[in-house]
Amino acid sequence: MIVVMSVGATDQQAESVRDQIRTHGLTPHDNVGAQRVVIAVLGDVAPVREHLMSKLSSMPGIESVTPISRPFKLASRESHPEDTVIELDGTRIGNGSLTIMAGPCSVENRDMLLQTADAVARAGATILRGGAFKPRTSPYSFQGLGVEGLEYLAEAGKATGLPIITEVMEPSQVDVVAEHADILQVGTRNMQNYSLLTAVGKANKPVMLKRGYGATIEEWLMAAEYIISSGQPNVVLCERGIRTFETYTRNTLDLTAVPLLHHLTHLPVVVDPSHATGRRWLVRPMALAAVAAGADGIMVEVHPSPDDAMSDGEQSLTFDQFASLAGAVRHIHEEVRTLIKDPFVTDGPVKVDGASKH
Ligand code: PEP
Ligand code: MN
């Protein structure tokens, strides 16, 4: 349920509404960034809906009370019709801008990171990526440089002026990662690690939530809900491919997720064609397709010498490949901006809830 206060409503009136919500055993949550005070009602609303609605209907200062049909409340577009725009030092995510996150899969050493950071910055990247804590399928593979890697990332960020994004794998790492990074990344394997989601939600840094490789869109949005309800409204969703029966590619890139998410949620959506495909030569066409589908950005892996990379070399781009790709995605983005809205759909995209599963 969403309570929209009138433009002239007083603080006292809004506080009475919050009290009324609490009296019903529910939690009021103010929507950040709204022009007027919008209070979302969190908790199990169903048993007390009628009673609460009738109490609210007689209270002053309320413009409207609307039930929310989705299980994800704060992440839903119903609760927050305007797009979330994330402002970072020097760049923004959302609001029609194209975000290009690039960098190595793993921070391998200081030199390679500084060299890669410089190359991607020159080529037009807007955010530098790099893994310091690496979730590896094998315990015998390179696990990342840890805090040393975070220090190199922070140094590279300063040298290039690019904000940093890096993965945090467990709650105990959140503080140290938040000290060095501008965006905290939650990886595919941790999308449903609820204690991690809660911890990153409290860290006061934007979070990028990658889609679990076996997660439905709804599960993904419920994971985002954990982060937002823990206190962090600035969440970016990253589609990075899901597991299907197909084996030619590392994962199957679900590009339908892009317009679908723009319909269901106000959160920005980026696409990672590197982990989605696992193959260098497939990264470019899928990055272009992602931007054509309306993604707010892409994340790609770049390495000074991909064939010698300590992780994910097969899907990493060379500096030249990245520079060419960055120019191409910008071109597509410019072209598609005005074309992406369907002129024949005035009431939002077609209803999705009843879509067939097969
Ligand atoms: C990554 O981006 O470094 C990564 C490990 O990706 P994912 O969690 O999507 O596999
Ligand atoms: Mn990788």
CSV table of C-alpha atoms and ligand atoms in Angstrom, one decimal:
chain,number,residue,atom,x,y,z
A,1,MET,CA,0.0,0.0,0.0
A,2,ILE,CA,1.2,3.5,-0.9
A,3,VAL,CA,0.0,6.7,0.9
A,4,VAL,CA,0.6,9.8,-1.1
A,5,MET,CA,0.4,12.9,1.1
A,6,SER,CA,-1.0,16.2,-0.4
A,7,VAL,CA,1.4,18.8,-1.6
A,8,GLY,CA,0.7,21.1,1.4
A,9,ALA,CA,0.5,18.3,4.0
A,10,THR,CA,2.3,19.1,7.3
A,11,ASP,CA,5.0,17.1,9.0
A,12,GLN,CA,2.5,16.5,11.8
A,13,GLN,CA,0.0,15.0,9.4
A,14,ALA,CA,2.6,12.7,7.8
A,15,GLU,CA,3.7,11.6,11.2
A,16,SER,CA,0.1,10.8,12.2
A,17,VAL,CA,-0.1,8.6,9.1
A,18,ARG,CA,3.1,6.8,10.1
A,19,ASP,CA,1.7,6.3,13.6
A,20,GLN,CA,-1.5,4.8,12.2
A,21,ILE,CA,0.5,2.4,10.1
A,22,ARG,CA,2.6,1.3,13.1
A,23,THR,CA,-0.5,0.9,15.2
A,24,HIS,CA,-1.6,-1.8,12.6
A,25,GLY,CA,1.7,-3.7,13.1
A,26,LEU,CA,3.2,-2.4,9.8
A,27,THR,CA,6.2,-0.4,8.9
A,28,PRO,CA,6.1,3.0,7.2
A,29,HIS,CA,8.8,3.7,4.7
A,30,ASP,CA,9.3,7.2,3.2
A,31,ASN,CA,10.2,7.2,-0.5
A,32,VAL,CA,13.3,9.2,-1.1
A,33,GLY,CA,13.4,11.6,-4.0
A,34,ALA,CA,9.6,12.0,-4.4
A,35,GLN,CA,8.4,15.6,-4.7
A,36,ARG,CA,5.8,15.1,-2.1
A,37,VAL,CA,5.9,12.8,0.9
A,38,VAL,CA,5.0,9.3,-0.2
A,39,ILE,CA,4.8,6.6,2.5
A,40,ALA,CA,5.0,2.9,1.5
A,41,VAL,CA,3.4,0.5,4.0
A,42,LEU,CA,5.6,-2.5,4.5
A,43,GLY,CA,4.6,-5.8,6.1
A,44,ASP,CA,1.7,-8.2,5.8
A,45,VAL,CA,-1.0,-5.7,4.8
A,46,ALA,CA,-3.7,-8.1,3.8
A,47,PRO,CA,-5.2,-8.9,7.2
A,48,VAL,CA,-5.6,-5.3,8.2
A,49,ARG,CA,-6.1,-3.7,4.8
A,50,GLU,CA,-9.8,-2.8,5.2
A,51,HIS,CA,-9.3,-1.4,8.7
A,52,LEU,CA,-6.3,0.6,7.9
A,53,MET,CA,-7.9,2.0,4.7
A,54,SER,CA,-10.9,3.2,6.6
A,55,LYS,CA,-8.7,4.9,9.3
A,56,LEU,CA,-6.6,6.6,6.7
A,57,SER,CA,-9.7,7.8,4.7
A,58,SER,CA,-10.6,10.1,7.6
A,59,MET,CA,-7.2,11.6,8.1
A,60,PRO,CA,-6.2,15.0,6.8
A,61,GLY,CA,-3.4,15.7,4.4
A,62,ILE,CA,-3.7,12.5,2.3
A,63,GLU,CA,-4.1,12.7,-1.4
A,64,SER,CA,-4.4,9.0,-2.2
A,65,VAL,CA,-4.1,5.6,-0.8
A,66,THR,CA,-3.3,2.9,-3.4
A,67,PRO,CA,-2.8,-0.9,-2.9
A,68,ILE,CA,0.3,-2.4,-4.5
A,69,SER,CA,-0.3,-5.6,-6.3
A,70,ARG,CA,3.4,-6.7,-6.5
A,71,PRO,CA,5.2,-8.6,-3.8
A,72,PHE,CA,8.1,-6.3,-4.2
A,73,LYS,CA,6.9,-3.0,-2.9
A,74,LEU,CA,9.7,-0.5,-2.7
A,75,ALA,CA,11.2,-1.8,-6.0
A,76,SER,CA,7.9,-1.6,-7.9
A,77,ARG,CA,7.2,1.1,-10.3
A,78,GLU,CA,3.8,1.5,-8.7
A,79,SER,CA,5.4,2.8,-5.5
A,80,HIS,CA,7.9,5.0,-7.4
A,81,PRO,CA,6.7,6.0,-10.9
A,82,GLU,CA,9.8,8.1,-11.7
A,83,ASP,CA,13.1,6.3,-12.7
A,84,THR,CA,15.7,6.1,-10.0
A,85,VAL,CA,18.8,8.0,-11.1
A,86,ILE,CA,22.0,7.3,-9.2
A,87,GLU,CA,24.4,10.3,-8.9
A,88,LEU,CA,28.0,9.4,-8.5
A,89,ASP,CA,31.1,11.6,-8.4
A,90,GLY,CA,31.5,12.5,-12.1
A,91,THR,CA,28.8,10.4,-13.6
A,92,ARG,CA,25.2,9.2,-13.2
A,93,ILE,CA,23.4,6.0,-13.8
A,94,GLY,CA,19.9,6.3,-15.4
A,95,ASN,CA,18.1,9.4,-16.7
A,96,GLY,CA,18.9,8.6,-20.3
A,97,SER,CA,22.6,8.4,-19.8
A,98,LEU,CA,24.6,5.4,-21.0
A,99,THR,CA,26.8,3.8,-18.3
A,100,ILE,CA,29.8,1.9,-19.4
A,101,MET,CA,31.5,-0.2,-16.7
A,102,ALA,CA,34.7,-1.8,-17.8
A,103,GLY,CA,37.8,-3.3,-16.4
A,104,PRO,CA,39.4,-6.7,-15.6
A,105,CYS,CA,37.6,-9.7,-14.2
A,106,SER,CA,40.2,-9.8,-11.4
A,107,VAL,CA,42.6,-7.2,-10.2
A,108,GLU,CA,45.8,-9.2,-10.8
A,109,ASN,CA,48.4,-6.7,-9.8
A,110,ARG,CA,48.8,-2.9,-9.6
A,111,ASP,CA,50.4,-2.4,-13.0
A,112,MET,CA,47.8,-4.3,-15.0
A,113,LEU,CA,45.0,-2.5,-13.2
A,114,LEU,CA,46.4,1.0,-13.7
A,115,GLN,CA,47.1,0.2,-17.3
A,116,THR,CA,43.6,-1.1,-17.9
A,117,ALA,CA,42.0,1.7,-16.0
A,118,ASP,CA,43.8,4.3,-18.1
A,119,ALA,CA,42.9,2.5,-21.4
A,120,VAL,CA,39.2,2.1,-20.5
A,121,ALA,CA,38.9,5.7,-19.2
A,122,ARG,CA,40.4,7.0,-22.5
A,123,ALA,CA,38.0,4.9,-24.5
A,124,GLY,CA,35.0,6.4,-22.7
A,125,ALA,CA,34.2,4.0,-19.8
A,126,THR,CA,32.3,5.8,-17.1
A,127,ILE,CA,32.9,3.4,-14.2
A,128,LEU,CA,35.9,1.1,-13.5
A,129,ARG,CA,35.2,-2.5,-12.6
A,130,GLY,CA,37.6,-5.1,-11.1
A,131,GLY,CA,37.3,-8.0,-8.7
A,132,ALA,CA,39.3,-8.0,-5.5
A,133,PHE,CA,37.3,-10.7,-3.8
A,134,LYS,CA,36.6,-13.4,-6.4
A,135,PRO,CA,33.8,-16.0,-6.2
A,136,ARG,CA,35.5,-18.9,-8.1
A,137,THR,CA,33.9,-22.2,-8.9
A,138,SER,CA,37.1,-24.0,-7.9
A,139,PRO,CA,38.8,-23.5,-4.6
A,140,TYR,CA,42.1,-24.0,-6.5
A,141,SER,CA,41.6,-21.0,-8.8
A,142,PHE,CA,42.9,-17.5,-8.1
A,143,GLN,CA,40.7,-16.0,-5.3
A,144,GLY,CA,41.6,-12.4,-5.8
A,145,LEU,CA,44.0,-10.0,-4.0
A,146,GLY,CA,41.5,-9.0,-1.4
A,147,VAL,CA,42.2,-5.7,0.4
A,148,GLU,CA,45.4,-5.2,-1.6
A,149,GLY,CA,43.2,-5.3,-4.7
A,150,LEU,CA,40.8,-2.8,-3.2
A,151,GLU,CA,43.7,-0.4,-2.6
A,152,TYR,CA,44.8,-0.7,-6.2
A,153,LEU,CA,41.2,0.0,-7.4
A,154,ALA,CA,41.0,3.1,-5.2
A,155,GLU,CA,44.3,4.3,-6.6
A,156,ALA,CA,43.2,3.6,-10.2
A,157,GLY,CA,39.9,5.4,-9.5
A,158,LYS,CA,41.8,8.5,-8.3
A,159,ALA,CA,44.2,8.4,-11.2
A,160,THR,CA,41.4,8.2,-13.8
A,161,GLY,CA,38.6,10.0,-12.1
A,162,LEU,CA,36.3,7.0,-12.6
A,163,PRO,CA,34.1,5.7,-9.8
A,164,ILE,CA,34.8,2.1,-8.8
A,165,ILE,CA,32.6,-1.0,-8.7
A,166,THR,CA,33.8,-4.2,-7.1
A,167,GLU,CA,32.2,-7.3,-5.6
A,168,VAL,CA,31.6,-8.0,-2.0
A,169,MET,CA,31.0,-11.7,-1.2
A,170,GLU,CA,30.1,-11.7,2.5
A,171,PRO,CA,28.8,-9.4,5.2
A,172,SER,CA,32.2,-9.3,7.0
A,173,GLN,CA,33.7,-7.7,3.9
A,174,VAL,CA,31.1,-5.0,3.5
A,175,ASP,CA,32.9,-2.3,5.5
A,176,VAL,CA,36.2,-2.6,3.9
A,177,VAL,CA,34.8,-2.8,0.4
A,178,ALA,CA,32.6,0.3,1.1
A,179,GLU,CA,35.6,2.2,2.3
A,180,HIS,CA,37.3,1.8,-1.1
A,181,ALA,CA,34.5,1.4,-3.7
A,182,ASP,CA,31.8,3.7,-5.0
A,183,ILE,CA,29.4,0.9,-5.8
A,184,LEU,CA,29.1,-2.5,-4.1
A,185,GLN,CA,28.5,-5.4,-6.4
A,186,VAL,CA,26.6,-8.5,-5.3
A,187,GLY,CA,27.4,-11.3,-7.7
A,188,THR,CA,25.1,-13.9,-9.2
A,189,ARG,CA,26.0,-16.6,-6.7
A,190,ASN,CA,25.0,-14.3,-3.8
A,191,MET,CA,21.8,-12.9,-5.2
A,192,GLN,CA,19.8,-14.7,-2.5
A,193,ASN,CA,22.3,-14.4,0.3
A,194,TYR,CA,19.9,-12.5,2.5
A,195,SER,CA,22.3,-11.5,5.2
A,196,LEU,CA,24.6,-10.1,2.6
A,197,LEU,CA,21.7,-8.2,0.9
A,198,THR,CA,20.8,-6.7,4.3
A,199,ALA,CA,24.4,-5.8,5.1
A,200,VAL,CA,25.0,-4.0,1.8
A,201,GLY,CA,21.7,-2.2,2.2
A,202,LYS,CA,23.0,-0.7,5.4
A,203,ALA,CA,26.4,0.4,4.0
A,204,ASN,CA,25.4,3.8,2.6
A,205,LYS,CA,26.8,3.0,-0.9
A,206,PRO,CA,24.9,2.3,-4.1
A,207,VAL,CA,24.6,-1.5,-4.9
A,208,MET,CA,24.6,-3.3,-8.1
A,209,LEU,CA,22.7,-6.6,-7.8
A,210,LYS,CA,23.5,-9.2,-10.5
A,211,ARG,CA,20.8,-11.6,-11.4
A,212,GLY,CA,21.1,-15.1,-9.9
A,213,TYR,CA,21.8,-17.5,-12.7
A,214,GLY,CA,18.8,-19.5,-11.7
A,215,ALA,CA,16.6,-16.7,-10.5
A,216,THR,CA,13.3,-15.5,-11.9
A,217,ILE,CA,12.7,-11.8,-12.4
A,218,GLU,CA,10.5,-11.8,-9.3
A,219,GLU,CA,13.1,-13.4,-7.1
A,220,TRP,CA,15.6,-10.9,-8.4
A,221,LEU,CA,13.3,-8.0,-7.5
A,222,MET,CA,12.6,-9.5,-4.1
A,223,ALA,CA,16.3,-9.5,-3.6
A,224,ALA,CA,16.5,-5.8,-4.5
A,225,GLU,CA,13.6,-5.3,-2.0
A,226,TYR,CA,15.9,-6.6,0.7
A,227,ILE,CA,18.5,-4.0,-0.1
A,228,ILE,CA,16.1,-1.1,-0.4
A,229,SER,CA,14.2,-2.0,2.8
A,230,SER,CA,17.5,-2.2,4.6
A,231,GLY,CA,18.1,1.5,3.8
A,232,GLN,CA,19.7,1.8,0.3
A,233,PRO,CA,17.4,3.1,-2.4
A,234,ASN,CA,20.2,3.3,-5.1
A,235,VAL,CA,20.1,-0.2,-6.5
A,236,VAL,CA,21.2,-1.1,-10.1
A,237,LEU,CA,20.0,-4.4,-11.6
A,238,CYS,CA,22.5,-6.3,-13.8
A,239,GLU,CA,21.3,-9.0,-16.2
A,240,ARG,CA,24.3,-11.3,-16.7
A,241,GLY,CA,22.7,-14.4,-18.2
A,242,ILE,CA,20.8,-17.3,-16.8
A,243,ARG,CA,21.5,-21.0,-17.0
A,244,THR,CA,19.6,-22.9,-19.6
A,245,PHE,CA,20.1,-26.2,-21.5
A,246,GLU,CA,22.3,-24.3,-24.0
A,247,THR,CA,26.0,-25.1,-23.7
A,248,TYR,CA,27.6,-23.1,-26.6
A,249,THR,CA,27.5,-20.0,-24.4
A,250,ARG,CA,28.4,-19.7,-20.7
A,251,ASN,CA,24.9,-18.6,-19.9
A,252,THR,CA,21.9,-17.5,-21.9
A,253,LEU,CA,21.4,-13.7,-22.0
A,254,ASP,CA,17.8,-12.8,-21.2
A,255,LEU,CA,17.4,-9.5,-22.9
A,256,THR,CA,13.7,-9.5,-22.5
A,257,ALA,CA,14.5,-8.7,-18.9
A,258,VAL,CA,15.5,-5.2,-19.9
A,259,PRO,CA,12.2,-3.8,-21.1
A,260,LEU,CA,10.3,-6.0,-18.6
A,261,LEU,CA,12.3,-4.6,-15.7
A,262,HIS,CA,11.7,-1.1,-17.0
A,263,HIS,CA,8.0,-1.8,-16.8
A,264,LEU,CA,8.1,-3.4,-13.3
A,265,THR,CA,10.6,-1.3,-11.5
A,266,HIS,CA,12.1,2.2,-11.3
A,267,LEU,CA,15.6,0.8,-10.8
A,268,PRO,CA,18.2,1.2,-13.6
A,269,VAL,CA,19.2,-1.9,-15.6
A,270,VAL,CA,22.6,-2.7,-17.0
A,271,VAL,CA,23.6,-5.8,-19.0
A,272,ASP,CA,26.9,-7.8,-18.7
A,273,PRO,CA,27.4,-9.6,-22.0
A,274,SER,CA,30.8,-10.9,-20.8
A,275,HIS,CA,29.5,-13.3,-18.2
A,276,ALA,CA,26.4,-13.9,-20.2
A,277,THR,CA,28.2,-15.3,-23.3
A,278,GLY,CA,31.6,-16.3,-22.0
A,279,ARG,CA,33.0,-15.7,-25.5
A,280,ARG,CA,34.9,-12.6,-26.5
A,281,TRP,CA,33.5,-12.4,-30.0
A,282,LEU,CA,29.9,-12.5,-28.7
A,283,VAL,CA,30.4,-9.6,-26.3
A,284,ARG,CA,30.1,-6.9,-28.9
A,285,PRO,CA,26.9,-7.9,-30.7
A,286,MET,CA,25.2,-8.6,-27.3
A,287,ALA,CA,26.3,-5.3,-25.8
A,288,LEU,CA,24.9,-3.5,-28.9
A,289,ALA,CA,21.7,-5.5,-28.5
A,290,ALA,CA,21.4,-4.7,-24.8
A,291,VAL,CA,21.7,-1.0,-25.5
A,292,ALA,CA,19.2,-1.3,-28.4
A,293,ALA,CA,16.8,-3.0,-25.9
A,294,GLY,CA,17.0,0.1,-23.7
A,295,ALA,CA,19.6,-0.9,-21.1
A,296,ASP,CA,20.9,2.0,-19.0
A,297,GLY,CA,24.4,0.6,-19.4
A,298,ILE,CA,26.7,-2.3,-19.9
A,299,MET,CA,29.4,-4.0,-17.9
A,300,VAL,CA,32.3,-5.6,-19.8
A,301,GLU,CA,35.6,-7.3,-18.9
A,302,VAL,CA,38.7,-5.8,-20.4
A,303,HIS,CA,42.3,-7.1,-20.0
A,304,PRO,CA,45.7,-5.9,-21.3
A,305,SER,CA,46.4,-9.5,-22.6
A,306,PRO,CA,43.2,-11.6,-22.4
A,307,ASP,CA,44.9,-14.8,-23.2
A,308,ASP,CA,47.1,-14.5,-20.1
A,309,ALA,CA,44.3,-13.4,-17.8
A,310,MET,CA,44.1,-15.2,-14.4
A,311,SER,CA,40.3,-15.4,-14.7
A,312,ASP,CA,37.8,-15.1,-17.6
A,313,GLY,CA,40.3,-14.4,-20.3
A,314,GLU,CA,38.1,-16.1,-23.0
A,315,GLN,CA,35.4,-13.4,-22.5
A,316,SER,CA,37.7,-10.4,-21.9
A,317,LEU,CA,38.2,-7.7,-24.6
A,318,THR,CA,41.5,-6.3,-25.6
A,319,PHE,CA,41.9,-2.5,-25.2
A,320,ASP,CA,41.3,-2.0,-28.9
A,321,GLN,CA,38.2,-4.1,-28.9
A,322,PHE,CA,36.9,-2.2,-26.0
A,323,ALA,CA,37.6,1.2,-27.5
A,324,SER,CA,35.8,0.2,-30.7
A,325,LEU,CA,32.9,-1.3,-28.7
A,326,ALA,CA,32.5,1.9,-26.5
A,327,GLY,CA,32.2,4.0,-29.7
A,328,ALA,CA,29.6,1.6,-31.2
A,329,VAL,CA,27.4,1.4,-28.1
A,330,ARG,CA,27.3,5.2,-27.8
A,331,HIS,CA,26.3,5.3,-31.4
A,332,ILE,CA,23.5,2.8,-30.9
A,333,HIS,CA,22.4,4.6,-27.7
A,334,GLU,CA,22.0,7.9,-29.6
A,335,GLU,CA,20.1,6.3,-32.3
A,336,VAL,CA,17.7,4.3,-30.1
A,337,ARG,CA,16.9,6.9,-27.5
A,338,THR,CA,14.0,8.3,-29.5
A,339,LEU,CA,12.9,5.0,-30.9
A,340,ILE,CA,12.6,2.8,-27.8
A,341,LYS,CA,9.1,4.0,-26.8
A,342,ASP,CA,6.4,2.1,-28.6
A,343,PRO,CA,4.1,4.9,-30.0
A,344,PHE,CA,1.1,2.5,-30.0
A,345,VAL,CA,1.4,1.6,-26.3
A,346,THR,CA,0.1,4.6,-24.4
A,347,ASP,CA,-0.7,2.8,-21.1
A,348,GLY,CA,2.6,1.2,-20.4
A,349,PRO,CA,3.7,-2.1,-22.0
A,350,VAL,CA,1.3,-5.0,-22.3
A,351,LYS,CA,0.2,-6.7,-19.1
A,352,VAL,CA,2.9,-9.2,-18.1
A,353,ASP,CA,1.3,-11.0,-15.2
A,354,GLY,CA,-0.7,-13.4,-17.2
A,355,ALA,CA,2.0,-14.3,-19.7
A,356,SER,CA,2.3,-17.9,-20.6
A,357,LYS,CA,5.1,-19.8,-19.0
A,358,HIS,CA,5.9,-21.9,-22.1
B,1,PEP,C1,31.9,-10.5,-11.9
B,1,PEP,O1,31.3,-9.6,-12.5
B,1,PEP,O2,33.1,-10.3,-11.6
B,1,PEP,C2,31.3,-11.8,-11.6
B,1,PEP,C3,31.9,-12.7,-10.9
B,1,PEP,O3,30.1,-11.9,-12.2
B,1,PEP,P1,28.9,-12.9,-11.9
B,1,PEP,O4,28.6,-12.7,-10.4
B,1,PEP,O5,27.8,-12.3,-12.8
B,1,PEP,O6,29.3,-14.2,-12.3
B,2,MN,MN,34.6,-12.5,-14.6
